[in-house]
mmCIF file of C-alpha atoms in Angstrom:
data_model
loop_
_atom_site.group_PDB
_atom_site.id
_atom_site.type_symbol
_atom_site.label_atom_id
_atom_site.label_comp_id
_atom_site.label_asym_id
_atom_site.label_seq_id
_atom_site.Cartn_x
_atom_site.Cartn_y
_atom_site.Cartn_z
ATOM 1 C CA MET A 286 84.843 181.774 194.976
ATOM 2 C CA ALA A 287 85.154 184.525 197.578
ATOM 3 C CA ALA A 288 83.090 187.723 197.610
ATOM 4 C CA ILE A 289 85.394 190.474 198.896
ATOM 5 C CA ASN A 290 83.978 193.655 200.419
ATOM 6 C CA LEU A 291 86.079 196.700 201.321
ATOM 7 C CA PRO A 292 85.460 200.396 202.036
ATOM 8 C CA ARG A 293 85.196 202.423 198.836
ATOM 9 C CA GLN A 294 88.141 204.589 199.943
ATOM 10 C CA MET A 295 90.985 203.930 202.358
ATOM 11 C CA LEU A 296 93.671 206.441 203.319
ATOM 12 C CA VAL A 297 96.467 204.779 205.277
ATOM 13 C CA GLY A 298 99.466 206.431 206.922
ATOM 14 C CA GLY A 299 100.647 208.940 209.487
ATOM 15 C CA GLY A 300 98.888 212.289 209.150
ATOM 16 C CA SER A 301 96.170 210.957 206.828
ATOM 17 C CA VAL A 302 93.453 212.402 209.087
ATOM 18 C CA LYS A 303 94.371 215.770 207.584
ATOM 19 C CA GLN A 304 92.729 214.598 204.341
ATOM 20 C CA ILE A 305 89.228 214.346 205.830
ATOM 21 C CA VAL A 306 87.872 217.229 203.750
ATOM 22 C CA ASN A 307 88.968 215.584 200.509
ATOM 23 C CA VAL A 308 87.129 212.427 201.549
ATOM 24 C CA LEU A 309 83.961 214.326 202.428
ATOM 25 C CA ARG A 310 84.018 216.171 199.120
ATOM 26 C CA SER A 311 84.520 212.961 197.170
ATOM 27 C CA LEU A 312 81.409 211.559 198.831
ATOM 28 C CA ASN A 313 79.459 214.734 198.062
ATOM 29 C CA VAL A 314 78.326 215.247 201.664
ATOM 30 C CA SER A 315 78.103 218.624 203.356
ATOM 31 C CA LYS A 316 76.858 218.176 206.936
ATOM 32 C CA PRO A 317 78.592 215.372 208.862
ATOM 33 C CA LEU A 318 78.070 214.442 212.491
ATOM 34 C CA ILE A 319 81.239 213.375 214.304
ATOM 35 C CA VAL A 320 80.512 210.437 216.614
ATOM 36 C CA THR A 321 83.073 209.859 219.363
ATOM 37 C CA ASP A 322 83.331 209.485 223.146
ATOM 38 C CA SER A 323 83.909 211.978 225.936
ATOM 39 C CA PHE A 324 87.598 211.148 226.370
ATOM 40 C CA LEU A 325 88.445 211.492 222.680
ATOM 41 C CA ALA A 326 86.522 214.771 222.674
ATOM 42 C CA SER A 327 88.632 216.112 225.549
ATOM 43 C CA SER A 328 91.701 218.283 225.116
ATOM 44 C CA SER A 329 93.819 215.694 226.950
ATOM 45 C CA SER A 330 93.210 213.214 224.137
ATOM 46 C CA GLY A 331 93.685 215.571 221.217
ATOM 47 C CA ALA A 332 91.979 213.201 218.771
ATOM 48 C CA LEU A 333 88.921 215.353 218.146
ATOM 49 C CA ASP A 334 91.107 218.462 218.037
ATOM 50 C CA ALA A 335 93.209 216.894 215.278
ATOM 51 C CA LEU A 336 90.103 216.061 213.266
ATOM 52 C CA SER A 337 88.400 219.410 213.873
ATOM 53 C CA THR A 338 91.494 221.315 212.776
ATOM 54 C CA ALA A 339 91.375 219.478 209.465
ATOM 55 C CA MET A 340 87.646 220.080 208.887
ATOM 56 C CA ASP A 341 88.290 223.463 207.275
ATOM 57 C CA ASP A 342 85.011 225.333 206.715
ATOM 58 C CA TYR A 343 82.759 222.269 206.866
ATOM 59 C CA LYS A 344 79.676 222.612 209.044
ATOM 60 C CA TYR A 345 79.554 219.764 211.521
ATOM 61 C CA ASP A 346 78.440 218.850 215.008
ATOM 62 C CA VAL A 347 79.780 216.405 217.582
ATOM 63 C CA PHE A 348 78.036 213.567 219.419
ATOM 64 C CA GLU A 349 80.252 212.382 222.283
ATOM 65 C CA ASP A 350 77.669 210.375 224.236
ATOM 66 C CA THR A 351 78.824 206.916 223.131
ATOM 67 C CA ILE A 352 79.558 204.307 225.795
ATOM 68 C CA PRO A 353 81.770 201.210 226.014
ATOM 69 C CA ASP A 354 79.841 198.182 224.729
ATOM 70 C CA PRO A 355 77.040 200.215 223.109
ATOM 71 C CA THR A 356 73.446 199.391 223.915
ATOM 72 C CA THR A 357 70.225 199.908 222.012
ATOM 73 C CA ASP A 358 69.524 202.834 224.340
ATOM 74 C CA SER A 359 72.824 204.568 223.547
ATOM 75 C CA VAL A 360 72.325 203.956 219.814
ATOM 76 C CA GLY A 361 68.828 205.402 220.138
ATOM 77 C CA ARG A 362 70.238 208.665 221.495
ATOM 78 C CA LEU A 363 72.449 208.986 218.432
ATOM 79 C CA VAL A 364 69.564 208.257 216.061
ATOM 80 C CA LEU A 365 67.589 211.054 217.718
ATOM 81 C CA LYS A 366 70.533 213.453 217.269
ATOM 82 C CA LEU A 367 70.783 212.530 213.576
ATOM 83 C CA LYS A 368 67.090 213.183 213.063
ATOM 84 C CA GLU A 369 67.138 216.495 214.904
ATOM 85 C CA GLY A 370 70.134 217.807 212.967
ATOM 86 C CA GLN A 371 69.254 216.285 209.591
ATOM 87 C CA PHE A 372 72.878 215.266 209.030
ATOM 88 C CA ASP A 373 73.829 213.693 205.718
ATOM 89 C CA SER A 374 76.803 211.628 206.912
ATOM 90 C CA ILE A 375 78.652 210.315 209.953
ATOM 91 C CA ILE A 376 82.327 210.455 210.886
ATOM 92 C CA ALA A 377 83.041 207.754 213.476
ATOM 93 C CA LEU A 378 86.138 208.683 215.498
ATOM 94 C CA GLY A 379 87.335 206.167 218.037
ATOM 95 C CA GLY A 380 87.638 202.510 218.860
ATOM 96 C CA GLY A 381 85.047 199.802 218.462
ATOM 97 C CA SER A 382 82.369 201.423 220.615
ATOM 98 C CA PRO A 383 81.960 204.719 218.696
ATOM 99 C CA MET A 384 82.180 202.801 215.423
ATOM 100 C CA ASP A 385 79.618 200.171 216.442
ATOM 101 C CA THR A 386 77.318 202.928 217.694
ATOM 102 C CA ALA A 387 77.671 204.875 214.448
ATOM 103 C CA LYS A 388 77.119 201.821 212.252
ATOM 104 C CA ALA A 389 73.983 200.807 214.123
ATOM 105 C CA ALA A 390 72.597 204.350 214.118
ATOM 106 C CA SER A 391 73.220 204.690 210.383
ATOM 107 C CA CYS A 392 71.079 201.602 209.833
ATOM 108 C CA LEU A 393 68.241 202.591 212.184
ATOM 109 C CA TYR A 394 68.182 206.192 210.940
ATOM 110 C CA THR A 395 67.773 204.981 207.361
ATOM 111 C CA PHE A 396 65.561 201.922 207.754
ATOM 112 C CA GLY A 397 63.752 202.344 211.085
ATOM 113 C CA GLY A 398 62.634 199.536 213.374
ATOM 114 C CA LYS A 399 64.603 198.119 216.278
ATOM 115 C CA MET A 400 68.157 196.849 216.337
ATOM 116 C CA ARG A 401 67.050 193.303 217.087
ATOM 117 C CA ASP A 402 65.291 193.329 213.707
ATOM 118 C CA TYR A 403 68.725 193.346 212.051
ATOM 119 C CA LYS A 404 70.688 190.831 214.122
ATOM 120 C CA ALA A 405 72.332 187.765 212.571
ATOM 121 C CA PRO A 406 71.498 185.561 210.782
ATOM 122 C CA ARG A 407 69.695 188.371 208.915
ATOM 123 C CA GLU A 408 72.047 190.176 206.548
ATOM 124 C CA MET A 409 71.514 193.845 205.685
ATOM 125 C CA ASN A 410 73.059 195.049 202.423
ATOM 126 C CA ASP A 411 71.238 198.277 201.529
ATOM 127 C CA GLN A 412 73.167 201.542 201.872
ATOM 128 C CA GLY A 413 72.595 203.427 205.109
ATOM 129 C CA LEU A 414 73.774 206.927 205.962
ATOM 130 C CA PRO A 415 77.334 207.352 204.569
ATOM 131 C CA LEU A 416 79.905 206.541 207.245
ATOM 132 C CA ILE A 417 83.580 207.553 207.341
ATOM 133 C CA ALA A 418 85.532 205.586 209.955
ATOM 134 C CA ILE A 419 88.666 206.909 211.688
ATOM 135 C CA PRO A 420 90.093 204.432 214.225
ATOM 136 C CA THR A 421 91.997 205.655 217.274
ATOM 137 C CA THR A 422 92.940 202.189 218.566
ATOM 138 C CA ALA A 423 94.807 199.361 216.861
ATOM 139 C CA GLY A 424 92.455 196.488 217.486
ATOM 140 C CA THR A 425 88.888 196.325 216.311
ATOM 141 C CA GLY A 426 89.503 196.797 212.591
ATOM 142 C CA SER A 427 85.923 198.043 212.516
ATOM 143 C CA GLU A 428 86.830 200.642 209.895
ATOM 144 C CA ALA A 429 87.009 197.811 207.351
ATOM 145 C CA THR A 430 84.290 195.414 208.528
ATOM 146 C CA ARG A 431 80.645 194.773 207.690
ATOM 147 C CA PHE A 432 79.704 194.047 211.296
ATOM 148 C CA THR A 433 78.419 195.874 214.324
ATOM 149 C CA ILE A 434 77.749 194.621 217.846
ATOM 150 C CA VAL A 435 75.104 196.162 220.088
ATOM 151 C CA THR A 436 73.674 194.948 223.400
ATOM 152 C CA ASP A 437 69.883 194.789 223.608
ATOM 153 C CA THR A 438 68.994 196.834 226.693
ATOM 154 C CA GLU A 439 65.863 194.772 227.318
ATOM 155 C CA THR A 440 67.383 191.283 227.043
ATOM 156 C CA SER A 441 71.129 191.877 227.687
ATOM 157 C CA GLU A 442 71.873 189.960 224.475
ATOM 158 C CA LYS A 443 75.006 191.163 222.705
ATOM 159 C CA MET A 444 73.722 191.152 219.129
ATOM 160 C CA LEU A 445 75.895 190.650 216.068
ATOM 161 C CA CYS A 446 74.577 192.473 213.008
ATOM 162 C CA VAL A 447 75.977 191.696 209.571
ATOM 163 C CA GLY A 448 75.930 193.133 206.058
ATOM 164 C CA LEU A 449 77.191 195.833 203.726
ATOM 165 C CA THR A 450 74.910 198.311 205.499
ATOM 166 C CA PHE A 451 77.485 198.300 208.301
ATOM 167 C CA LEU A 452 80.585 198.648 206.098
ATOM 168 C CA PRO A 453 82.020 202.199 206.119
ATOM 169 C CA VAL A 454 82.197 203.832 202.707
ATOM 170 C CA ALA A 455 85.568 205.335 203.633
ATOM 171 C CA ALA A 456 88.282 204.764 206.226
ATOM 172 C CA ILE A 457 91.173 206.937 207.375
ATOM 173 C CA VAL A 458 93.820 204.823 209.111
ATOM 174 C CA ASP A 459 96.244 207.211 210.834
ATOM 175 C CA TYR A 460 98.505 205.502 213.373
ATOM 176 C CA THR A 461 99.461 208.823 214.997
ATOM 177 C CA LEU A 462 96.014 208.848 216.634
ATOM 178 C CA THR A 463 97.067 205.791 218.679
ATOM 179 C CA MET A 464 100.220 207.354 220.143
ATOM 180 C CA LYS A 465 100.469 207.389 223.936
ATOM 181 C CA LYS A 466 97.598 204.937 224.411
ATOM 182 C CA PRO A 467 98.070 203.169 227.788
ATOM 183 C CA TRP A 468 99.350 199.619 228.263
ATOM 184 C CA ARG A 469 96.010 197.958 229.028
ATOM 185 C CA LEU A 470 94.204 199.470 226.044
ATOM 186 C CA THR A 471 97.139 198.750 223.719
ATOM 187 C CA ALA A 472 97.372 195.129 224.861
ATOM 188 C CA ASP A 473 93.649 194.386 224.794
ATOM 189 C CA THR A 474 92.998 195.928 221.398
ATOM 190 C CA GLY A 475 96.127 194.281 220.008
ATOM 191 C CA ILE A 476 94.997 190.842 221.153
ATOM 192 C CA ASP A 477 91.574 191.565 219.682
ATOM 193 C CA ALA A 478 93.254 192.132 216.313
ATOM 194 C CA MET A 479 95.292 188.950 216.770
ATOM 195 C CA CYS A 480 92.107 186.963 217.407
ATOM 196 C CA HIS A 481 90.452 188.507 214.333
ATOM 197 C CA ALA A 482 93.356 187.403 212.158
ATOM 198 C CA MET A 483 93.759 183.955 213.695
ATOM 199 C CA GLU A 484 90.052 183.171 213.587
ATOM 200 C CA ALA A 485 89.742 184.377 210.004
ATOM 201 C CA TYR A 486 92.650 182.121 209.012
ATOM 202 C CA VAL A 487 91.137 178.957 210.549
ATOM 203 C CA SER A 488 87.484 179.784 209.798
ATOM 204 C CA LYS A 489 85.450 177.431 207.644
ATOM 205 C CA LYS A 490 84.692 180.535 205.536
ATOM 206 C CA ARG A 491 88.349 181.285 204.901
ATOM 207 C CA ASN A 492 89.610 182.217 201.441
ATOM 208 C CA PRO A 493 92.991 183.065 199.883
ATOM 209 C CA PHE A 494 92.412 186.827 199.947
ATOM 210 C CA ALA A 495 91.554 186.836 203.654
ATOM 211 C CA ASP A 496 94.408 184.407 204.351
ATOM 212 C CA SER A 497 96.993 186.850 203.008
ATOM 213 C CA MET A 498 95.630 189.676 205.149
ATOM 214 C CA ALA A 499 95.487 187.452 208.242
ATOM 215 C CA LEU A 500 99.046 186.145 207.997
ATOM 216 C CA SER A 501 100.475 189.602 207.354
ATOM 217 C CA SER A 502 98.572 190.903 210.368
ATOM 218 C CA LEU A 503 99.732 188.071 212.648
ATOM 219 C CA ASN A 504 103.342 188.580 211.644
ATOM 220 C CA ALA A 505 103.193 192.296 212.464
ATOM 221 C CA ILE A 506 101.402 191.745 215.785
ATOM 222 C CA GLY A 507 103.853 189.063 216.865
ATOM 223 C CA SER A 508 106.797 191.400 216.273
ATOM 224 C CA SER A 509 105.242 194.637 217.580
ATOM 225 C CA ILE A 510 102.632 194.199 220.307
ATOM 226 C CA ARG A 511 105.113 193.985 223.166
ATOM 227 C CA THR A 512 107.032 197.044 221.965
ATOM 228 C CA ALA A 513 103.817 199.043 221.542
ATOM 229 C CA CYS A 514 102.927 198.296 225.170
ATOM 230 C CA LEU A 515 106.399 198.933 226.591
ATOM 231 C CA GLU A 516 107.177 201.969 224.416
ATOM 232 C CA PRO A 517 103.867 203.769 223.800
ATOM 233 C CA GLU A 518 105.506 206.495 221.698
ATOM 234 C CA ASN A 519 107.367 204.089 219.403
ATOM 235 C CA HIS A 520 106.208 205.158 215.930
ATOM 236 C CA GLN A 521 107.332 202.010 214.134
ATOM 237 C CA ALA A 522 105.505 199.688 216.524
ATOM 238 C CA ARG A 523 102.366 201.841 216.502
ATOM 239 C CA GLU A 524 102.321 201.980 212.704
ATOM 240 C CA LYS A 525 102.733 198.212 212.392
ATOM 241 C CA MET A 526 99.987 197.545 214.940
ATOM 242 C CA MET A 527 97.588 199.956 213.242
ATOM 243 C CA LEU A 528 98.079 198.402 209.822
ATOM 244 C CA ALA A 529 97.815 194.922 211.364
ATOM 245 C CA SER A 530 94.496 195.869 212.949
ATOM 246 C CA THR A 531 93.069 197.030 209.626
ATOM 247 C CA GLN A 532 94.370 193.933 207.835
ATOM 248 C CA ALA A 533 92.824 191.706 210.514
ATOM 249 C CA GLY A 534 89.536 193.584 210.133
ATOM 250 C CA ILE A 535 89.596 193.013 206.385
ATOM 251 C CA ALA A 536 90.428 189.336 206.966
ATOM 252 C CA PHE A 537 87.607 188.495 209.345
ATOM 253 C CA SER A 538 85.086 190.707 207.569
ATOM 254 C CA ASN A 539 85.651 188.562 204.485
ATOM 255 C CA ALA A 540 86.030 185.202 206.252
ATOM 256 C CA SER A 541 84.324 185.484 209.672
ATOM 257 C CA VAL A 542 85.366 184.864 213.253
ATOM 258 C CA THR A 543 84.908 181.616 215.163
ATOM 259 C CA LEU A 544 84.624 180.299 218.715
ATOM 260 C CA ILE A 545 86.615 182.939 220.603
ATOM 261 C CA HIS A 546 84.403 185.794 219.471
ATOM 262 C CA GLY A 547 81.260 183.697 219.803
ATOM 263 C CA MET A 548 82.041 183.154 223.485
ATOM 264 C CA SER A 549 83.449 186.623 224.082
ATOM 265 C CA ARG A 550 80.329 188.628 223.239
ATOM 266 C CA PRO A 551 78.152 187.108 226.017
ATOM 267 C CA ILE A 552 80.877 187.727 228.607
ATOM 268 C CA GLY A 553 80.965 191.373 227.577
ATOM 269 C CA ALA A 554 77.200 191.697 227.620
ATOM 270 C CA ASN A 555 76.732 190.066 231.030
ATOM 271 C CA PHE A 556 79.833 191.140 232.941
ATOM 272 C CA HIS A 557 81.055 194.259 231.103
ATOM 273 C CA VAL A 558 84.494 192.850 230.431
ATOM 274 C CA PRO A 559 86.086 194.921 227.619
ATOM 275 C CA HIS A 560 85.853 193.037 224.343
ATOM 276 C CA GLY A 561 89.563 192.677 223.634
ATOM 277 C CA LEU A 562 90.223 191.608 227.208
ATOM 278 C CA SER A 563 87.584 188.875 227.134
ATOM 279 C CA ASN A 564 89.046 187.646 223.832
ATOM 280 C CA ALA A 565 92.449 187.428 225.503
ATOM 281 C CA MET A 566 91.015 185.480 228.421
ATOM 282 C CA LEU A 567 89.418 183.010 226.015
ATOM 283 C CA ALA A 568 92.119 182.640 223.363
ATOM 284 C CA PRO A 569 94.424 179.998 224.927
ATOM 285 C CA LEU A 570 91.695 177.569 225.983
ATOM 286 C CA CYS A 571 89.505 178.007 222.891
ATOM 287 C CA THR A 572 92.564 177.433 220.723
ATOM 288 C CA ARG A 573 93.478 174.281 222.646
ATOM 289 C CA TYR A 574 89.924 173.023 222.118
ATOM 290 C CA SER A 575 89.992 173.809 218.381
ATOM 291 C CA VAL A 576 93.514 172.979 217.263
ATOM 292 C CA GLU A 577 92.887 169.347 216.315
ATOM 293 C CA GLY A 578 90.398 170.496 213.691
ATOM 294 C CA SER A 579 92.978 172.470 211.681
ATOM 295 C CA VAL A 580 96.500 171.480 212.702
ATOM 296 C CA ASP A 581 98.224 172.858 209.607
ATOM 297 C CA ARG A 582 96.494 176.232 209.833
ATOM 298 C CA TYR A 583 97.150 176.686 213.545
ATOM 299 C CA ALA A 584 100.781 175.788 212.839
ATOM 300 C CA ASP A 585 100.911 178.643 210.317
ATOM 301 C CA VAL A 586 99.538 180.978 213.002
ATOM 302 C CA ALA A 587 102.226 179.911 215.482
ATOM 303 C CA ARG A 588 104.981 180.505 212.916
ATOM 304 C CA ALA A 589 103.575 183.877 211.803
ATOM 305 C CA MET A 590 103.450 185.060 215.427
ATOM 306 C CA GLY A 591 107.031 183.929 216.021
ATOM 307 C CA PHE A 592 105.995 181.392 218.652
ATOM 308 C CA CYS A 593 108.152 178.611 217.182
ATOM 309 C CA ASP A 594 110.961 178.008 214.722
ATOM 310 C CA VAL A 595 109.941 177.979 211.076
ATOM 311 C CA GLY A 596 111.299 174.460 210.580
ATOM 312 C CA VAL A 597 109.346 172.626 213.292
ATOM 313 C CA SER A 598 106.655 170.146 212.257
ATOM 314 C CA ASN A 599 103.065 171.286 211.901
ATOM 315 C CA GLU A 600 102.038 169.079 214.821
ATOM 316 C CA ASP A 601 104.662 170.587 217.130
ATOM 317 C CA ALA A 602 103.897 174.144 216.007
ATOM 318 C CA ALA A 603 100.161 173.672 216.525
ATOM 319 C CA ASP A 604 100.715 172.064 219.929
ATOM 320 C CA ARG A 605 102.878 175.008 220.914
ATOM 321 C CA LEU A 606 100.264 177.653 220.053
ATOM 322 C CA PRO A 607 97.861 177.432 223.060
ATOM 323 C CA GLU A 608 100.741 177.540 225.532
ATOM 324 C CA ALA A 609 102.355 180.445 223.671
ATOM 325 C CA LEU A 610 99.078 182.378 223.794
ATOM 326 C CA LYS A 611 98.939 181.758 227.529
ATOM 327 C CA GLU A 612 102.501 183.054 227.887
ATOM 328 C CA LEU A 613 101.648 186.148 225.841
ATOM 329 C CA ASN A 614 98.729 186.847 228.171
ATOM 330 C CA THR A 615 101.100 186.654 231.118
ATOM 331 C CA GLU A 616 103.526 189.065 229.442
ATOM 332 C CA LEU A 617 100.696 191.488 228.694
ATOM 333 C CA LYS A 618 99.297 191.215 232.242
ATOM 334 C CA VAL A 619 95.895 189.862 231.193
ATOM 335 C CA PRO A 620 93.810 189.183 234.339
ATOM 336 C CA SER A 621 91.594 186.158 234.841
ATOM 337 C CA LEU A 622 87.824 186.593 235.141
ATOM 338 C CA ARG A 623 88.177 186.220 238.901
ATOM 339 C CA GLU A 624 90.934 188.836 239.029
ATOM 340 C CA PHE A 625 88.817 191.167 236.901
ATOM 341 C CA GLY A 626 86.121 190.996 239.571
ATOM 342 C CA VAL A 627 83.531 188.634 238.091
ATOM 343 C CA GLU A 628 81.752 186.792 240.917
ATOM 344 C CA GLU A 629 81.903 183.010 240.616
ATOM 345 C CA SER A 630 78.290 182.227 241.528
ATOM 346 C CA GLU A 631 76.950 184.845 239.122
ATOM 347 C CA PHE A 632 79.173 183.557 236.333
ATOM 348 C CA ARG A 633 78.309 179.890 236.899
ATOM 349 C CA ASN A 634 74.609 180.738 236.893
ATOM 350 C CA SER A 635 75.007 182.486 233.543
ATOM 351 C CA THR A 636 76.970 179.890 231.585
ATOM 352 C CA LYS A 637 73.993 178.076 230.051
ATOM 353 C CA LYS A 638 72.397 181.277 228.728
ATOM 354 C CA MET A 639 75.788 182.585 227.536
ATOM 355 C CA ALA A 640 76.449 179.308 225.722
ATOM 356 C CA GLU A 641 73.076 179.529 223.991
ATOM 357 C CA ASP A 642 73.749 183.134 222.972
ATOM 358 C CA ALA A 643 77.189 182.167 221.658
ATOM 359 C CA ILE A 644 75.688 179.448 219.480
ATOM 360 C CA SER A 645 72.901 181.711 218.226
ATOM 361 C CA SER A 646 75.450 184.269 216.996
ATOM 362 C CA GLY A 647 76.578 181.737 214.380
ATOM 363 C CA SER A 648 80.316 182.324 214.929
ATOM 364 C CA PRO A 649 81.065 178.948 216.595
ATOM 365 C CA ASN A 650 79.723 177.178 213.503
ATOM 366 C CA ASN A 651 82.738 178.533 211.594
ATOM 367 C CA ASN A 652 85.164 176.951 214.070
ATOM 368 C CA PRO A 653 87.473 174.099 212.989
ATOM 369 C CA VAL A 654 85.832 171.986 215.723
ATOM 370 C CA ILE A 655 82.138 172.861 215.955
ATOM 371 C CA PRO A 656 80.968 172.886 219.588
ATOM 372 C CA GLY A 657 77.548 172.202 221.049
ATOM 373 C CA VAL A 658 75.951 174.184 223.869
ATOM 374 C CA GLN A 659 77.313 171.801 226.494
ATOM 375 C CA ASP A 660 80.827 172.064 225.079
ATOM 376 C CA ILE A 661 80.698 175.842 225.385
ATOM 377 C CA GLU A 662 79.276 175.633 228.911
ATOM 378 C CA ASN A 663 82.198 173.393 229.846
ATOM 379 C CA LEU A 664 84.667 175.852 228.327
ATOM 380 C CA TYR A 665 83.104 178.741 230.263
ATOM 381 C CA ASP A 666 83.396 176.738 233.491
ATOM 382 C CA GLU A 667 87.020 175.892 232.768
ATOM 383 C CA ILE A 668 87.904 179.449 231.850
ATOM 384 C CA TYR A 669 86.556 180.764 235.145
ATOM 385 C CA SER A 670 88.580 178.146 237.021
ATOM 386 C CA THR A 671 91.756 179.268 235.249
ATOM 387 C CA THR A 672 93.602 181.629 237.555
ATOM 388 C CA ASN A 673 96.668 182.297 235.436
ATOM 389 C CA LEU A 674 95.895 182.563 231.729
#
């Protein structure tokens, strides 16, 4: 049996952001706070302008002080804003960082305490402040997930928090908000979505519902991610990537991620590598490590992504996958950790603690091959030594 959790409402399609007022009215809320970042709030982005134009006569305010890889301090600033304004709902506009910030603040505003009180393995399922999610990148799928990730300012731990408390009550998935996004952001968020779908499909918590979402997502990403990078105003590619991101979010929210995400969070917390980029750096090697534990499933992934002919054997398809992921990284110009600017001595000195944090998140326990701390340390060391992923 699988317990499936989805937003109460989902509007999907170009121009759907124009329906925001109908969503707010259906939720019976009257004073939302829009949570975004400074770029999306600028006129050069146009994202906030598009939303504001559609807000009609609703009274609202804007919080644009979110940061990449949100911390407990940045979440705290949003909680204070919510308390001061006595808002009755949140509209999260942006990528993973505004959404994670909004989800965490909704929880703390409603239930109090500190964010570390709610980190996994604890699961929070009580309703927080109503949250409407509007993604502006095709990658995190956060608009459809029951997760948030926040870095503890005091300990530098990148905490995974889980439960229905963090699931938006409504999502507006409008691909036009992703138009003109630059190559690096398009590639990194796209690979993040790919990892969500792939990990959900091979996870020990997989189920038929999540499987269908994952395979559909992988197929769309395999056929569209390169075009979306090369032709940023290609509507068909952008629409396929946006839907794939949401499908991947639904898949992993209802099946869970595995080793790649477990190892990615500590890299982000310690070295400020963007989440999708660290996933890309990790994907080929983590997949090579894991493939023997689920050959048939990894073969399905390779076929869905178009990495091999449909008729090849499962063993050959699965063997092909890590190398194909490496080739995709090369095509999408994914740098190595060294090329990104991470110092070797600092990284090597951090691998033990990062491995422990990865294990404590619980995600590696869902992997087809379950690693120990030493296994993850070894993978971190090997990943740093890889100069051309």
